[in-house]
Amino acid sequence: MPRPLGELEDAVMTRVWQWNRPVTVREVLEDLQRERSIAYTTVMTVMDNLHQKGWVRREVEGRAYRYTAVSTRAAYAAALMNEAWSRSDNPAAALVAFFGMMSPEQREALDDAIRIVQRDTPLPGPLPAPPREGGGETGSEGR
């Protein structure tokens, strides 16, 4: 289970996920600088750390790396929720409490997700008939 991202890691990954294409440190830096004062080397270190942790893959392009997300933000959020839920000593109560915190929009999204899962998960087909004793080859069943 991944540890939650730190504040700066999350800011970097948000851009990588939103842009959904290979990105350079310079691109992320320039976008982050709209919100805060930050050094190129800081962003480079964060992106290298994210690579070491398995959040991004990188490929050399010229003298720079291009970074790409390994998974989606949705997968990250799902992993965090699953981890929190699995640590509960009462998973059903934790879910009830979680659902109680949801906004109407979040509940609608949950309903949509449940419909998708139910639609995409095939119901089990009929069970095969149990084998007959003796294989039914002698014609002596019931004797």
mmCIF file of N, CA and C in Angstrom:
data_model
loop_
_atom_site.group_PDB
_atom_site.id
_atom_site.type_symbol
_atom_site.label_atom_id
_atom_site.label_comp_id
_atom_site.label_asym_id
_atom_site.label_seq_id
_atom_site.Cartn_x
_atom_site.Cartn_y
_atom_site.Cartn_z
ATOM 1 N N MET A 1 0.845 -1.180 0.000
ATOM 2 C CA MET A 1 0.000 0.000 0.000
ATOM 3 C C MET A 1 0.882 1.233 0.000
ATOM 4 N N PRO A 2 0.597 2.156 -0.881
ATOM 5 C CA PRO A 2 1.393 3.375 -0.914
ATOM 6 C C PRO A 2 1.116 4.254 0.297
ATOM 7 N N ARG A 3 2.167 4.912 0.755
ATOM 8 C CA ARG A 3 1.983 5.932 1.786
ATOM 9 C C ARG A 3 1.320 7.129 1.130
ATOM 10 N N PRO A 4 0.567 7.895 1.900
ATOM 11 C CA PRO A 4 0.004 9.119 1.317
ATOM 12 C C PRO A 4 1.126 10.030 0.815
ATOM 13 N N LEU A 5 0.863 10.696 -0.282
ATOM 14 C CA LEU A 5 1.842 11.631 -0.827
ATOM 15 C C LEU A 5 1.972 12.837 0.092
ATOM 16 N N GLY A 6 3.177 13.380 0.178
ATOM 17 C CA GLY A 6 3.381 14.625 0.898
ATOM 18 C C GLY A 6 2.772 15.778 0.109
ATOM 19 N N GLU A 7 2.722 16.952 0.711
ATOM 20 C CA GLU A 7 2.069 18.101 0.095
ATOM 21 C C GLU A 7 2.698 18.472 -1.246
ATOM 22 N N LEU A 8 4.022 18.540 -1.309
ATOM 23 C CA LEU A 8 4.688 18.897 -2.558
ATOM 24 C C LEU A 8 4.629 17.744 -3.563
ATOM 25 N N GLU A 9 4.760 16.512 -3.085
ATOM 26 C CA GLU A 9 4.608 15.357 -3.973
ATOM 27 C C GLU A 9 3.223 15.361 -4.616
ATOM 28 N N ASP A 10 2.208 15.666 -3.820
ATOM 29 C CA ASP A 10 0.848 15.706 -4.346
ATOM 30 C C ASP A 10 0.696 16.819 -5.381
ATOM 31 N N ALA A 11 1.303 17.974 -5.132
ATOM 32 C CA ALA A 11 1.233 19.082 -6.088
ATOM 33 C C ALA A 11 1.878 18.684 -7.419
ATOM 34 N N VAL A 12 2.989 17.982 -7.344
ATOM 35 C CA VAL A 12 3.669 17.528 -8.564
ATOM 36 C C VAL A 12 2.833 16.465 -9.268
ATOM 37 N N MET A 13 2.378 15.458 -8.516
ATOM 38 C CA MET A 13 1.604 14.376 -9.130
ATOM 39 C C MET A 13 0.287 14.881 -9.702
ATOM 40 N N THR A 14 -0.315 15.876 -9.075
ATOM 41 C CA THR A 14 -1.550 16.457 -9.616
ATOM 42 C C THR A 14 -1.319 16.939 -11.042
ATOM 43 N N ARG A 15 -0.202 17.587 -11.277
ATOM 44 C CA ARG A 15 0.110 18.064 -12.625
ATOM 45 C C ARG A 15 0.378 16.905 -13.580
ATOM 46 N N VAL A 16 1.127 15.924 -13.116
ATOM 47 C CA VAL A 16 1.431 14.773 -13.969
ATOM 48 C C VAL A 16 0.130 14.063 -14.360
ATOM 49 N N TRP A 17 -0.766 13.882 -13.385
ATOM 50 C CA TRP A 17 -2.042 13.217 -13.681
ATOM 51 C C TRP A 17 -2.930 14.075 -14.583
ATOM 52 N N GLN A 18 -3.023 15.356 -14.293
ATOM 53 C CA GLN A 18 -3.901 16.225 -15.084
ATOM 54 C C GLN A 18 -3.420 16.355 -16.525
ATOM 55 N N TRP A 19 -2.136 16.504 -16.721
ATOM 56 C CA TRP A 19 -1.609 16.700 -18.065
ATOM 57 C C TRP A 19 -1.628 15.405 -18.876
ATOM 58 N N ASN A 20 -1.534 14.270 -18.183
ATOM 59 C CA ASN A 20 -1.665 12.958 -18.817
ATOM 60 C C ASN A 20 -0.756 12.792 -20.041
ATOM 61 N N ARG A 21 0.480 13.200 -19.887
ATOM 62 C CA ARG A 21 1.495 13.070 -20.938
ATOM 63 C C ARG A 21 2.854 13.138 -20.257
ATOM 64 N N PRO A 22 3.904 12.732 -20.938
ATOM 65 C CA PRO A 22 5.240 12.869 -20.350
ATOM 66 C C PRO A 22 5.566 14.344 -20.091
ATOM 67 N N VAL A 23 6.085 14.635 -18.896
ATOM 68 C CA VAL A 23 6.385 16.018 -18.502
ATOM 69 C C VAL A 23 7.831 16.135 -18.041
ATOM 70 N N THR A 24 8.370 17.343 -18.158
ATOM 71 C CA THR A 24 9.730 17.611 -17.682
ATOM 72 C C THR A 24 9.674 18.335 -16.347
ATOM 73 N N VAL A 25 10.794 18.327 -15.666
ATOM 74 C CA VAL A 25 10.915 19.084 -14.413
ATOM 75 C C VAL A 25 10.620 20.557 -14.690
ATOM 76 N N ARG A 26 11.150 21.087 -15.785
ATOM 77 C CA ARG A 26 10.957 22.507 -16.121
ATOM 78 C C ARG A 26 9.473 22.853 -16.259
ATOM 79 N N GLU A 27 8.694 21.990 -16.927
ATOM 80 C CA GLU A 27 7.257 22.252 -17.095
ATOM 81 C C GLU A 27 6.541 22.290 -15.747
ATOM 82 N N VAL A 28 6.857 21.324 -14.905
ATOM 83 C CA VAL A 28 6.226 21.273 -13.580
ATOM 84 C C VAL A 28 6.658 22.490 -12.765
ATOM 85 N N LEU A 29 7.939 22.809 -12.808
ATOM 86 C CA LEU A 29 8.461 23.970 -12.086
ATOM 87 C C LEU A 29 7.708 25.245 -12.486
ATOM 88 N N GLU A 30 7.603 25.490 -13.774
ATOM 89 C CA GLU A 30 6.972 26.728 -14.243
ATOM 90 C C GLU A 30 5.520 26.814 -13.804
ATOM 91 N N ASP A 31 4.824 25.678 -13.785
ATOM 92 C CA ASP A 31 3.439 25.698 -13.334
ATOM 93 C C ASP A 31 3.349 25.907 -11.822
ATOM 94 N N LEU A 32 4.230 25.253 -11.075
ATOM 95 C CA LEU A 32 4.238 25.431 -9.616
ATOM 96 C C LEU A 32 4.586 26.863 -9.227
ATOM 97 N N GLN A 33 5.444 27.498 -9.993
ATOM 98 C CA GLN A 33 5.868 28.861 -9.664
ATOM 99 C C GLN A 33 4.733 29.874 -9.770
ATOM 100 N N ARG A 34 3.642 29.509 -10.394
ATOM 101 C CA ARG A 34 2.464 30.387 -10.413
ATOM 102 C C ARG A 34 1.836 30.487 -9.032
ATOM 103 N N GLU A 35 2.069 29.474 -8.200
ATOM 104 C CA GLU A 35 1.458 29.408 -6.869
ATOM 105 C C GLU A 35 2.440 29.692 -5.741
ATOM 106 N N ARG A 36 3.719 29.427 -5.961
ATOM 107 C CA ARG A 36 4.700 29.512 -4.877
ATOM 108 C C ARG A 36 6.084 29.748 -5.438
ATOM 109 N N SER A 37 6.948 30.186 -4.569
ATOM 110 C CA SER A 37 8.361 30.326 -4.930
ATOM 111 C C SER A 37 9.014 28.969 -4.670
ATOM 112 N N ILE A 38 9.622 28.420 -5.712
ATOM 113 C CA ILE A 38 10.214 27.081 -5.579
ATOM 114 C C ILE A 38 11.382 26.962 -6.541
ATOM 115 N N ALA A 39 12.414 26.246 -6.122
ATOM 116 C CA ALA A 39 13.630 26.105 -6.924
ATOM 117 C C ALA A 39 13.539 24.895 -7.851
ATOM 118 N N TYR A 40 14.224 24.998 -8.976
ATOM 119 C CA TYR A 40 14.305 23.904 -9.940
ATOM 120 C C TYR A 40 14.805 22.637 -9.253
ATOM 121 N N THR A 41 15.854 22.772 -8.432
ATOM 122 C CA THR A 41 16.435 21.589 -7.789
ATOM 123 C C THR A 41 15.456 20.925 -6.832
ATOM 124 N N THR A 42 14.568 21.693 -6.226
ATOM 125 C CA THR A 42 13.557 21.115 -5.328
ATOM 126 C C THR A 42 12.590 20.249 -6.120
ATOM 127 N N VAL A 43 12.110 20.774 -7.238
ATOM 128 C CA VAL A 43 11.176 20.009 -8.074
ATOM 129 C C VAL A 43 11.878 18.777 -8.639
ATOM 130 N N MET A 44 13.127 18.930 -9.060
ATOM 131 C CA MET A 44 13.893 17.803 -9.595
ATOM 132 C C MET A 44 14.030 16.708 -8.529
ATOM 133 N N THR A 45 14.321 17.098 -7.295
ATOM 134 C CA THR A 45 14.468 16.122 -6.210
ATOM 135 C C THR A 45 13.143 15.417 -5.932
ATOM 136 N N VAL A 46 12.049 16.174 -5.909
ATOM 137 C CA VAL A 46 10.738 15.571 -5.657
ATOM 138 C C VAL A 46 10.397 14.573 -6.763
ATOM 139 N N MET A 47 10.650 14.954 -8.007
ATOM 140 C CA MET A 47 10.334 14.045 -9.111
ATOM 141 C C MET A 47 11.229 12.816 -9.106
ATOM 142 N N ASP A 48 12.480 12.982 -8.717
ATOM 143 C CA ASP A 48 13.358 11.827 -8.585
ATOM 144 C C ASP A 48 12.861 10.913 -7.462
ATOM 145 N N ASN A 49 12.443 11.508 -6.347
ATOM 146 C CA ASN A 49 11.894 10.714 -5.239
ATOM 147 C C ASN A 49 10.644 9.959 -5.676
ATOM 148 N N LEU A 50 9.775 10.632 -6.445
ATOM 149 C CA LEU A 50 8.569 9.969 -6.939
ATOM 150 C C LEU A 50 8.928 8.804 -7.863
ATOM 151 N N HIS A 51 9.999 8.965 -8.626
ATOM 152 C CA HIS A 51 10.471 7.875 -9.481
ATOM 153 C C HIS A 51 10.979 6.720 -8.619
ATOM 154 N N GLN A 52 11.777 7.030 -7.616
ATOM 155 C CA GLN A 52 12.323 5.990 -6.729
ATOM 156 C C GLN A 52 11.215 5.235 -5.994
ATOM 157 N N LYS A 53 10.127 5.944 -5.671
ATOM 158 C CA LYS A 53 9.001 5.333 -4.961
ATOM 159 C C LYS A 53 8.046 4.590 -5.894
ATOM 160 N N GLY A 54 8.267 4.699 -7.201
ATOM 161 C CA GLY A 54 7.441 3.972 -8.148
ATOM 162 C C GLY A 54 6.195 4.700 -8.618
ATOM 163 N N TRP A 55 6.078 5.981 -8.334
ATOM 164 C CA TRP A 55 4.900 6.746 -8.765
ATOM 165 C C TRP A 55 4.977 7.169 -10.222
ATOM 166 N N VAL A 56 6.201 7.407 -10.700
ATOM 167 C CA VAL A 56 6.395 7.825 -12.092
ATOM 168 C C VAL A 56 7.497 6.993 -12.715
ATOM 169 N N ARG A 57 7.424 6.851 -14.036
ATOM 170 C CA ARG A 57 8.550 6.274 -14.776
ATOM 171 C C ARG A 57 9.161 7.426 -15.542
ATOM 172 N N ARG A 58 10.406 7.268 -15.938
ATOM 173 C CA ARG A 58 11.050 8.354 -16.678
ATOM 174 C C ARG A 58 11.866 7.804 -17.829
ATOM 175 N N GLU A 59 11.941 8.635 -18.866
ATOM 176 C CA GLU A 59 12.736 8.298 -20.040
ATOM 177 C C GLU A 59 13.588 9.510 -20.380
ATOM 178 N N VAL A 60 14.810 9.247 -20.812
ATOM 179 C CA VAL A 60 15.717 10.330 -21.180
ATOM 180 C C VAL A 60 15.292 10.898 -22.528
ATOM 181 N N GLU A 61 15.255 12.214 -22.578
ATOM 182 C CA GLU A 61 15.019 12.918 -23.843
ATOM 183 C C GLU A 61 16.019 14.072 -23.894
ATOM 184 N N GLY A 62 17.031 13.919 -24.718
ATOM 185 C CA GLY A 62 18.098 14.925 -24.754
ATOM 186 C C GLY A 62 18.863 14.893 -23.448
ATOM 187 N N ARG A 63 18.931 16.055 -22.792
ATOM 188 C CA ARG A 63 19.629 16.136 -21.507
ATOM 189 C C ARG A 63 18.675 16.101 -20.321
ATOM 190 N N ALA A 64 17.393 15.867 -20.575
ATOM 191 C CA ALA A 64 16.394 15.891 -19.497
ATOM 192 C C ALA A 64 15.622 14.574 -19.467
ATOM 193 N N TYR A 65 14.935 14.371 -18.365
ATOM 194 C CA TYR A 65 14.010 13.241 -18.249
ATOM 195 C C TYR A 65 12.607 13.730 -18.558
ATOM 196 N N ARG A 66 11.798 12.843 -19.106
ATOM 197 C CA ARG A 66 10.357 13.056 -19.219
ATOM 198 C C ARG A 66 9.708 12.030 -18.291
ATOM 199 N N TYR A 67 8.832 12.518 -17.427
ATOM 200 C CA TYR A 67 8.186 11.690 -16.410
ATOM 201 C C TYR A 67 6.733 11.407 -16.791
ATOM 202 N N THR A 68 6.298 10.170 -16.528
ATOM 203 C CA THR A 68 4.929 9.744 -16.810
ATOM 204 C C THR A 68 4.395 9.025 -15.579
ATOM 205 N N ALA A 69 3.134 9.260 -15.245
ATOM 206 C CA ALA A 69 2.511 8.585 -14.097
ATOM 207 C C ALA A 69 2.424 7.082 -14.352
ATOM 208 N N VAL A 70 2.657 6.303 -13.308
ATOM 209 C CA VAL A 70 2.556 4.850 -13.397
ATOM 210 C C VAL A 70 1.101 4.410 -13.261
ATOM 211 N N SER A 71 0.320 5.118 -12.443
ATOM 212 C CA SER A 71 -1.096 4.795 -12.281
ATOM 213 C C SER A 71 -1.893 6.100 -12.224
ATOM 214 N N THR A 72 -3.183 5.981 -12.062
ATOM 215 C CA THR A 72 -4.063 7.148 -12.069
ATOM 216 C C THR A 72 -4.303 7.679 -10.665
ATOM 217 N N ARG A 73 -4.789 8.914 -10.596
ATOM 218 C CA ARG A 73 -5.172 9.479 -9.299
ATOM 219 C C ARG A 73 -6.294 8.644 -8.693
ATOM 220 N N ALA A 74 -7.213 8.160 -9.525
ATOM 221 C CA ALA A 74 -8.311 7.340 -9.016
ATOM 222 C C ALA A 74 -7.784 6.068 -8.355
ATOM 223 N N ALA A 75 -6.788 5.432 -8.964
ATOM 224 C CA ALA A 75 -6.203 4.223 -8.378
ATOM 225 C C ALA A 75 -5.510 4.549 -7.060
ATOM 226 N N TYR A 76 -4.835 5.697 -7.000
ATOM 227 C CA TYR A 76 -4.181 6.139 -5.763
ATOM 228 C C TYR A 76 -5.221 6.363 -4.664
ATOM 229 N N ALA A 77 -6.302 7.081 -4.985
ATOM 230 C CA ALA A 77 -7.347 7.346 -3.992
ATOM 231 C C ALA A 77 -7.986 6.041 -3.523
ATOM 232 N N ALA A 78 -8.228 5.136 -4.454
ATOM 233 C CA ALA A 78 -8.828 3.848 -4.093
ATOM 234 C C ALA A 78 -7.918 3.060 -3.162
ATOM 235 N N ALA A 79 -6.624 3.078 -3.427
ATOM 236 C CA ALA A 79 -5.673 2.358 -2.565
ATOM 237 C C ALA A 79 -5.653 2.952 -1.162
ATOM 238 N N LEU A 80 -5.715 4.279 -1.061
ATOM 239 C CA LEU A 80 -5.746 4.915 0.257
ATOM 240 C C LEU A 80 -7.021 4.558 1.017
ATOM 241 N N MET A 81 -8.162 4.588 0.310
ATOM 242 C CA MET A 81 -9.431 4.234 0.963
ATOM 243 C C MET A 81 -9.415 2.775 1.403
ATOM 244 N N ASN A 82 -8.906 1.899 0.554
ATOM 245 C CA ASN A 82 -8.860 0.477 0.890
ATOM 246 C C ASN A 82 -7.965 0.237 2.106
ATOM 247 N N GLU A 83 -6.834 0.918 2.138
ATOM 248 C CA GLU A 83 -5.922 0.769 3.277
ATOM 249 C C GLU A 83 -6.582 1.228 4.569
ATOM 250 N N ALA A 84 -7.221 2.388 4.535
ATOM 251 C CA ALA A 84 -7.888 2.904 5.734
ATOM 252 C C ALA A 84 -8.994 1.952 6.174
ATOM 253 N N TRP A 85 -9.764 1.468 5.223
ATOM 254 C CA TRP A 85 -10.869 0.573 5.543
ATOM 255 C C TRP A 85 -10.370 -0.752 6.097
ATOM 256 N N SER A 86 -9.298 -1.292 5.522
ATOM 257 C CA SER A 86 -8.803 -2.594 5.964
ATOM 258 C C SER A 86 -8.183 -2.532 7.361
ATOM 259 N N ARG A 87 -7.807 -1.351 7.818
ATOM 260 C CA ARG A 87 -7.237 -1.210 9.161
ATOM 261 C C ARG A 87 -8.302 -1.095 10.245
ATOM 262 N N SER A 88 -9.549 -0.955 9.860
ATOM 263 C CA SER A 88 -10.629 -0.809 10.829
ATOM 264 C C SER A 88 -10.890 -2.139 11.523
ATOM 265 N N ASP A 89 -11.202 -2.060 12.810
ATOM 266 C CA ASP A 89 -11.572 -3.290 13.517
ATOM 267 C C ASP A 89 -13.043 -3.630 13.275
ATOM 268 N N ASN A 90 -13.789 -2.704 12.653
ATOM 269 C CA ASN A 90 -15.186 -2.956 12.304
ATOM 270 C C ASN A 90 -15.445 -2.334 10.931
ATOM 271 N N PRO A 91 -15.093 -3.068 9.861
ATOM 272 C CA PRO A 91 -15.221 -2.507 8.510
ATOM 273 C C PRO A 91 -16.624 -2.023 8.153
ATOM 274 N N ALA A 92 -17.660 -2.742 8.593
ATOM 275 C CA ALA A 92 -19.026 -2.321 8.272
ATOM 276 C C ALA A 92 -19.335 -0.967 8.915
ATOM 277 N N ALA A 93 -18.954 -0.790 10.172
ATOM 278 C CA ALA A 93 -19.191 0.487 10.853
ATOM 279 C C ALA A 93 -18.382 1.609 10.204
ATOM 280 N N ALA A 94 -17.179 1.293 9.772
ATOM 281 C CA ALA A 94 -16.355 2.302 9.102
ATOM 282 C C ALA A 94 -17.018 2.751 7.798
ATOM 283 N N LEU A 95 -17.572 1.804 7.045
ATOM 284 C CA LEU A 95 -18.266 2.164 5.809
ATOM 285 C C LEU A 95 -19.502 3.006 6.092
ATOM 286 N N VAL A 96 -20.277 2.637 7.109
ATOM 287 C CA VAL A 96 -21.470 3.422 7.456
ATOM 288 C C VAL A 96 -21.065 4.845 7.820
ATOM 289 N N ALA A 97 -20.013 4.983 8.616
ATOM 290 C CA ALA A 97 -19.547 6.319 8.997
ATOM 291 C C ALA A 97 -19.063 7.095 7.773
ATOM 292 N N PHE A 98 -18.344 6.423 6.889
ATOM 293 C CA PHE A 98 -17.836 7.061 5.676
ATOM 294 C C PHE A 98 -18.988 7.527 4.795
ATOM 295 N N PHE A 99 -19.972 6.657 4.578
ATOM 296 C CA PHE A 99 -21.124 7.027 3.752
ATOM 297 C C PHE A 99 -21.871 8.204 4.370
ATOM 298 N N GLY A 100 -21.919 8.250 5.698
ATOM 299 C CA GLY A 100 -22.589 9.349 6.387
ATOM 300 C C GLY A 100 -21.906 10.689 6.181
ATOM 301 N N MET A 101 -20.627 10.679 5.852
ATOM 302 C CA MET A 101 -19.869 11.911 5.611
ATOM 303 C C MET A 101 -20.021 12.418 4.182
ATOM 304 N N MET A 102 -20.588 11.596 3.306
ATOM 305 C CA MET A 102 -20.640 11.935 1.886
ATOM 306 C C MET A 102 -21.676 13.012 1.589
ATOM 307 N N SER A 103 -21.336 13.843 0.629
ATOM 308 C CA SER A 103 -22.284 14.826 0.107
ATOM 309 C C SER A 103 -23.255 14.099 -0.824
ATOM 310 N N PRO A 104 -24.364 14.734 -1.160
ATOM 311 C CA PRO A 104 -25.278 14.104 -2.127
ATOM 312 C C PRO A 104 -24.580 13.780 -3.452
ATOM 313 N N GLU A 105 -23.679 14.648 -3.897
ATOM 314 C CA GLU A 105 -22.958 14.400 -5.145
ATOM 315 C C GLU A 105 -22.059 13.173 -5.020
ATOM 316 N N GLN A 106 -21.411 13.023 -3.865
ATOM 317 C CA GLN A 106 -20.553 11.862 -3.644
ATOM 318 C C GLN A 106 -21.376 10.578 -3.582
ATOM 319 N N ARG A 107 -22.551 10.653 -2.963
ATOM 320 C CA ARG A 107 -23.418 9.470 -2.911
ATOM 321 C C ARG A 107 -23.887 9.085 -4.308
ATOM 322 N N GLU A 108 -24.176 10.080 -5.130
ATOM 323 C CA GLU A 108 -24.573 9.799 -6.508
ATOM 324 C C GLU A 108 -23.420 9.132 -7.262
ATOM 325 N N ALA A 109 -22.199 9.615 -7.049
ATOM 326 C CA ALA A 109 -21.029 8.997 -7.680
ATOM 327 C C ALA A 109 -20.861 7.557 -7.199
ATOM 328 N N LEU A 110 -21.105 7.323 -5.910
ATOM 329 C CA LEU A 110 -21.026 5.968 -5.370
ATOM 330 C C LEU A 110 -22.074 5.070 -6.022
ATOM 331 N N ASP A 111 -23.300 5.562 -6.140
ATOM 332 C CA ASP A 111 -24.356 4.786 -6.803
ATOM 333 C C ASP A 111 -23.950 4.443 -8.232
ATOM 334 N N ASP A 112 -23.388 5.431 -8.944
ATOM 335 C CA ASP A 112 -22.934 5.190 -10.322
ATOM 336 C C ASP A 112 -21.856 4.111 -10.348
ATOM 337 N N ALA A 113 -20.911 4.196 -9.417
ATOM 338 C CA ALA A 113 -19.818 3.219 -9.371
ATOM 339 C C ALA A 113 -20.359 1.817 -9.093
ATOM 340 N N ILE A 114 -21.315 1.706 -8.185
ATOM 341 C CA ILE A 114 -21.893 0.397 -7.874
ATOM 342 C C ILE A 114 -22.599 -0.176 -9.100
ATOM 343 N N ARG A 115 -23.329 0.667 -9.819
ATOM 344 C CA ARG A 115 -24.000 0.195 -11.048
ATOM 345 C C ARG A 115 -22.976 -0.309 -12.062
ATOM 346 N N ILE A 116 -21.870 0.402 -12.209
ATOM 347 C CA ILE A 116 -20.836 -0.015 -13.162
ATOM 348 C C ILE A 116 -20.243 -1.358 -12.757
ATOM 349 N N VAL A 117 -19.937 -1.501 -11.481
ATOM 350 C CA VAL A 117 -19.352 -2.762 -11.005
ATOM 351 C C VAL A 117 -20.341 -3.905 -11.196
ATOM 352 N N GLN A 118 -21.599 -3.669 -10.873
ATOM 353 C CA GLN A 118 -22.596 -4.727 -11.034
ATOM 354 C C GLN A 118 -22.795 -5.081 -12.505
ATOM 355 N N ARG A 119 -22.742 -4.073 -13.387
ATOM 356 C CA ARG A 119 -22.909 -4.323 -14.815
ATOM 357 C C ARG A 119 -21.716 -5.090 -15.373
ATOM 358 N N ASP A 120 -20.513 -4.764 -14.902
ATOM 359 C CA ASP A 120 -19.299 -5.353 -15.450
ATOM 360 C C ASP A 120 -18.903 -6.661 -14.783
ATOM 361 N N THR A 121 -19.569 -7.016 -13.706
ATOM 362 C CA THR A 121 -19.256 -8.267 -13.010
ATOM 363 C C THR A 121 -20.324 -9.283 -13.377
ATOM 364 N N PRO A 122 -19.978 -10.263 -14.212
ATOM 365 C CA PRO A 122 -20.996 -11.235 -14.624
ATOM 366 C C PRO A 122 -21.482 -12.055 -13.431
ATOM 367 N N LEU A 123 -22.774 -12.298 -13.448
ATOM 368 C CA LEU A 123 -23.339 -13.166 -12.419
ATOM 369 C C LEU A 123 -22.884 -14.583 -12.693
ATOM 370 N N PRO A 124 -22.701 -15.385 -11.652
ATOM 371 C CA PRO A 124 -22.284 -16.767 -11.888
ATOM 372 C C PRO A 124 -23.370 -17.512 -12.657
ATOM 373 N N GLY A 125 -22.930 -18.332 -13.570
ATOM 374 C CA GLY A 125 -23.857 -19.127 -14.373
ATOM 375 C C GLY A 125 -24.410 -20.283 -13.555
ATOM 376 N N PRO A 126 -25.220 -21.119 -14.188
ATOM 377 C CA PRO A 126 -25.758 -22.276 -13.457
ATOM 378 C C PRO A 126 -24.631 -23.200 -13.021
ATOM 379 N N LEU A 127 -24.820 -23.769 -11.863
ATOM 380 C CA LEU A 127 -23.812 -24.699 -11.343
ATOM 381 C C LEU A 127 -23.904 -26.003 -12.121
ATOM 382 N N PRO A 128 -22.765 -26.636 -12.371
ATOM 383 C CA PRO A 128 -22.813 -27.930 -13.063
ATOM 384 C C PRO A 128 -23.485 -28.971 -12.177
ATOM 385 N N ALA A 129 -24.122 -29.928 -12.818
ATOM 386 C CA ALA A 129 -24.772 -31.008 -12.067
ATOM 387 C C ALA A 129 -23.706 -31.801 -11.336
ATOM 388 N N PRO A 130 -24.018 -32.224 -10.107
ATOM 389 C CA PRO A 130 -23.026 -33.027 -9.381
ATOM 390 C C PRO A 130 -22.803 -34.358 -10.088
ATOM 391 N N PRO A 131 -21.597 -34.902 -9.970
ATOM 392 C CA PRO A 131 -21.339 -36.198 -10.622
ATOM 393 C C PRO A 131 -22.216 -37.272 -10.006
ATOM 394 N N ARG A 132 -22.617 -38.194 -10.827
ATOM 395 C CA ARG A 132 -23.450 -39.302 -10.352
ATOM 396 C C ARG A 132 -22.551 -40.365 -9.755
ATOM 397 N N GLU A 133 -23.060 -40.992 -8.724
ATOM 398 C CA GLU A 133 -22.288 -42.051 -8.102
ATOM 399 C C GLU A 133 -22.099 -43.187 -9.083
ATOM 400 N N GLY A 134 -20.918 -43.738 -9.118
ATOM 401 C CA GLY A 134 -20.638 -44.857 -9.993
ATOM 402 C C GLY A 134 -20.491 -44.424 -11.448
ATOM 403 N N GLY A 135 -20.581 -43.127 -11.700
ATOM 404 C CA GLY A 135 -20.389 -42.635 -13.040
ATOM 405 C C GLY A 135 -21.577 -42.889 -13.948
ATOM 406 N N GLY A 136 -22.603 -43.615 -13.489
ATOM 407 C CA GLY A 136 -23.795 -43.860 -14.286
ATOM 408 C C GLY A 136 -23.556 -44.811 -15.441
ATOM 409 N N GLU A 137 -22.441 -45.543 -15.421
ATOM 410 C CA GLU A 137 -22.092 -46.381 -16.564
ATOM 411 C C GLU A 137 -22.692 -47.771 -16.453
ATOM 412 N N THR A 138 -23.056 -48.217 -15.270
ATOM 413 C CA THR A 138 -23.510 -49.598 -15.107
ATOM 414 C C THR A 138 -25.019 -49.723 -15.192
ATOM 415 N N GLY A 139 -25.701 -48.624 -15.057
ATOM 416 C CA GLY A 139 -27.147 -48.674 -15.080
ATOM 417 C C GLY A 139 -27.696 -49.250 -13.794
ATOM 418 N N SER A 140 -26.895 -49.328 -12.718
ATOM 419 C CA SER A 140 -27.336 -49.961 -11.472
ATOM 420 C C SER A 140 -27.693 -48.927 -10.407
ATOM 421 N N GLU A 141 -27.922 -47.640 -10.825
ATOM 422 C CA GLU A 141 -28.264 -46.649 -9.820
ATOM 423 C C GLU A 141 -29.581 -47.012 -9.179
ATOM 424 N N GLY A 142 -29.645 -46.783 -7.866
ATOM 425 C CA GLY A 142 -30.873 -46.993 -7.143
ATOM 426 C C GLY A 142 -31.149 -48.424 -6.785
ATOM 427 N N ARG A 143 -30.255 -49.333 -7.098
ATOM 428 C CA ARG A 143 -30.477 -50.733 -6.750
ATOM 429 C C ARG A 143 -29.953 -51.055 -5.413
#
